[in-house]
GROMACS .gro file of C-alpha atoms in nm:
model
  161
    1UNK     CA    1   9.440   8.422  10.193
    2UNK     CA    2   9.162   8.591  10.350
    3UNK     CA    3   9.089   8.292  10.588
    4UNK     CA    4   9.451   8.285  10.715
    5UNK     CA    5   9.453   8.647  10.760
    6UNK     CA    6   9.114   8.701  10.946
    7UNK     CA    7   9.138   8.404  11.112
    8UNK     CA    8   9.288   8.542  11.421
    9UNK     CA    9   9.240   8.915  11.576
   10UNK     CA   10   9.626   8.888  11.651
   11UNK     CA   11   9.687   8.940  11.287
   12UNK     CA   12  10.056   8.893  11.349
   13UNK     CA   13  10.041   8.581  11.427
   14UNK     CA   14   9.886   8.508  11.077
   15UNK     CA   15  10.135   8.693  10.895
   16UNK     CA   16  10.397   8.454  10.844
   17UNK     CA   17  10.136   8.198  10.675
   18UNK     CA   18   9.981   8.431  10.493
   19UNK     CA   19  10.376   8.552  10.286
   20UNK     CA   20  10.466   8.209  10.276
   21UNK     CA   21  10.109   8.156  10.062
   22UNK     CA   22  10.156   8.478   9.876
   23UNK     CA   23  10.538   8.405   9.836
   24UNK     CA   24  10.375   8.081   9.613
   25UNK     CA   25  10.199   8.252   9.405
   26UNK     CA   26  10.386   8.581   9.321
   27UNK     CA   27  10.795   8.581   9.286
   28UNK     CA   28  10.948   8.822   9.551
   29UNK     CA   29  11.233   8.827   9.777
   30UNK     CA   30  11.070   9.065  10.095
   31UNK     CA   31  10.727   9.096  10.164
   32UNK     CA   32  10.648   9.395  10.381
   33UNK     CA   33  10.366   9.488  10.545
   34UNK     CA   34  10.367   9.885  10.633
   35UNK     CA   35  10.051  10.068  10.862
   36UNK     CA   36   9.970  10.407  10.817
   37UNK     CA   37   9.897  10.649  11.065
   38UNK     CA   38   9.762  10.940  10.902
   39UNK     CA   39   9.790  11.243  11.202
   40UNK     CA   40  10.172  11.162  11.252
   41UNK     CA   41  10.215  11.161  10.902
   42UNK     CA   42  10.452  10.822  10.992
   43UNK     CA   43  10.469  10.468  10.905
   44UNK     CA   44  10.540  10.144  11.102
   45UNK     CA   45  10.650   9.821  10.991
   46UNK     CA   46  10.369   9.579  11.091
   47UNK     CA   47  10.560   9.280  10.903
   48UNK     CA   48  10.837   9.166  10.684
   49UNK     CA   49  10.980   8.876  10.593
   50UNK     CA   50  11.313   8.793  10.311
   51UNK     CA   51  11.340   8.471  10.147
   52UNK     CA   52  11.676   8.428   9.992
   53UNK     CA   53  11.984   8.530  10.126
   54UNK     CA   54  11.959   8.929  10.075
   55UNK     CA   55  12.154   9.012  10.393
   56UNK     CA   56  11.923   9.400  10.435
   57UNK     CA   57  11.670   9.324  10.666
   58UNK     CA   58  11.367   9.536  10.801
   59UNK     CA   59  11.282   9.539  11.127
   60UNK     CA   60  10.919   9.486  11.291
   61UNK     CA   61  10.834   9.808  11.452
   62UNK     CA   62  11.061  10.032  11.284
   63UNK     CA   63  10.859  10.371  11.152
   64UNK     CA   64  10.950  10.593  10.900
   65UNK     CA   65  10.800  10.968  10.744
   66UNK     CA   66  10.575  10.913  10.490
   67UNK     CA   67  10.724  11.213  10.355
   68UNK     CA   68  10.877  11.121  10.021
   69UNK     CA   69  10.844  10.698  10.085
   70UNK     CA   70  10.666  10.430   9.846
   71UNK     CA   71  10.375  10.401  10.126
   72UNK     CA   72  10.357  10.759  10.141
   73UNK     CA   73  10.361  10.774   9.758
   74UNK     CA   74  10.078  10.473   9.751
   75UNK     CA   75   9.849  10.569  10.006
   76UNK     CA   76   9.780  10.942   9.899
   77UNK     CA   77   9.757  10.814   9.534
   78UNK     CA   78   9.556  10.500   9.633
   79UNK     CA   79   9.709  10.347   9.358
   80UNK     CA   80   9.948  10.078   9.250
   81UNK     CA   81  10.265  10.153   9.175
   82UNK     CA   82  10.563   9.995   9.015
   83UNK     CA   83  10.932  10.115   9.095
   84UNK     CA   84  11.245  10.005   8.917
   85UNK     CA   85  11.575  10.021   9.098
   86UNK     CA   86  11.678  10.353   8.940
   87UNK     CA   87  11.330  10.459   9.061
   88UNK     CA   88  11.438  10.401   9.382
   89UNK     CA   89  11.730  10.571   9.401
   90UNK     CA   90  11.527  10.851   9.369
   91UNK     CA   91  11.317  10.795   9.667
   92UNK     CA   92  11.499  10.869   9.998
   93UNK     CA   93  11.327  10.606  10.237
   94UNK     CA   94  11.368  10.339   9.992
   95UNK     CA   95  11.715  10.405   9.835
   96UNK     CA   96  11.920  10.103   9.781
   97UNK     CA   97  12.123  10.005  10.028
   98UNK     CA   98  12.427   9.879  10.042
   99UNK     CA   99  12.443   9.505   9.989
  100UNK     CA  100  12.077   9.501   9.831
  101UNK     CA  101  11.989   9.293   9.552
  102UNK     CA  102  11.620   9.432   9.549
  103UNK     CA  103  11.586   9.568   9.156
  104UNK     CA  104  11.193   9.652   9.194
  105UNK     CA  105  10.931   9.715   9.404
  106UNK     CA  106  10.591   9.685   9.381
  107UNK     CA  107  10.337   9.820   9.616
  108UNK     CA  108   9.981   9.835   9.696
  109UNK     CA  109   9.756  10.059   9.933
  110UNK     CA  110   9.587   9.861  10.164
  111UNK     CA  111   9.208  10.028  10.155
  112UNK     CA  112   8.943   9.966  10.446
  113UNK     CA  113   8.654  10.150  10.493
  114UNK     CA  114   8.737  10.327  10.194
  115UNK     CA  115   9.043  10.428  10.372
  116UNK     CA  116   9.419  10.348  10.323
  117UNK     CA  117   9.531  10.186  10.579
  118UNK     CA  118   9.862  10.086  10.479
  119UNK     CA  119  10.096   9.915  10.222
  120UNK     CA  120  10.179   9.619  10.095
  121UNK     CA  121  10.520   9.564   9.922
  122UNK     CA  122  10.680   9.329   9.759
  123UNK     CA  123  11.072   9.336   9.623
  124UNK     CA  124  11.224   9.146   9.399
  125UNK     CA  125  11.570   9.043   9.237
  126UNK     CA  126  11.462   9.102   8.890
  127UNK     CA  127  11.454   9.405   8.737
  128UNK     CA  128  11.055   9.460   8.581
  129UNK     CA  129  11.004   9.148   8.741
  130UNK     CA  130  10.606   9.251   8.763
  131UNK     CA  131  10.377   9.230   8.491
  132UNK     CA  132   9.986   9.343   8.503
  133UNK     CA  133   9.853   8.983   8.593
  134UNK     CA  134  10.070   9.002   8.894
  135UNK     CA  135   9.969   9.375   8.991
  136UNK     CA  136   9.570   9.269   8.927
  137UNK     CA  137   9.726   8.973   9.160
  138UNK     CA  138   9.914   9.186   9.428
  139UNK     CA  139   9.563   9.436   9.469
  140UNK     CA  140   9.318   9.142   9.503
  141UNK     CA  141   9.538   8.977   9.797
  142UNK     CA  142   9.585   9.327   9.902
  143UNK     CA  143   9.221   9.376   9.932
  144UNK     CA  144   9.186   9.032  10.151
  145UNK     CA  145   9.358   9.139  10.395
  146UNK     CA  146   9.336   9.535  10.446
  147UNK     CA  147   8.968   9.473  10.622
  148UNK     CA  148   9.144   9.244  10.855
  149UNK     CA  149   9.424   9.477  10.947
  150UNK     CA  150   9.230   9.748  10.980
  151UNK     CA  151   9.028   9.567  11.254
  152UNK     CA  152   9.380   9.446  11.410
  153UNK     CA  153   9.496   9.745  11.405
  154UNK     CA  154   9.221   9.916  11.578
  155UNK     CA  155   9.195   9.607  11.817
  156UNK     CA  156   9.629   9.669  11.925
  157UNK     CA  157   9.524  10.052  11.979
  158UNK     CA  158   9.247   9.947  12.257
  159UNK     CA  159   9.484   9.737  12.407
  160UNK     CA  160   9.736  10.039  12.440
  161UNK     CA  161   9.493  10.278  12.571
   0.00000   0.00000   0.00000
């Protein structure tokens, strides 16, 4: 996973391989890929991509407040975290949606430099779907790919300025 990911500085256009090999190996419905920006205090979507037919949909681009969110949760915690779907509920950003099938979540700060970075979420149909091999799992792909991000990231923001 780390050879797909790295392999170009346009991360995004490694993305797509790089869920469809994670999507083999861990069960999930959405894979989401959030970046962190920690002086706004905000989010953005860097990647997502459903497989199944779960009509909610997240949008490339879209930010959010970190304020009360998984990410937000994950990245000042630097830890793994689990959430049912009565979790969620709880959590504003992430609340169920109408139509959504999602029952858990699990996500995974995304640590370069010995800095989060971002998040990396998966959601599932199945309620507790995730056990411990697949959160040891989910924080070793996790760790592939946050050095590569990190250096995409930083690589988009010269572009900009």
């Amino acid at each position: 996973m780390g050879r797909i990911i790295s392999s170009s500085v346009d991360i995004e256009s490694a993305y797509p391989r790089f869920a469809d090999l994670a999507h083999q190996i861990v069960e999930f419905e959405r894979l989401t890929i959030a970046i962190i920006d920690c002086e706004s205090n905000r989010g953005t979507v860097a990647f997502s991509k459903t497989y199944g037919t779960n009509p909610i949909s997240v949008e490339i681009g879209e930010t959010f407040d970190l304020y009360d969110s998984v990410t937000g949760r994950v990245v000042r915690t630097r830890e793994t975290i689990l959430v049912s779907h009565e979790e969620a509920a709880q959590i504003s950003t992430i609340a169920p949606l109408e139509g959504a099938e999602e029952q858990a979540y699990l996500a995974t700060p995304m640590i370069s430099q010995d800095r989060a970075i971002g998040c990396l979420i998966l959601r599932s149909s199945h309620q507790k779907n995730y056990n411990e091999a697949d959160i040891s799992l989910i924080k070793g792909i996790s760790n592939q790919i946050a050095g590569a991000a990190g250096i995409s990231t930083l690589y988009s923001n010269m572009r900009a300025a």
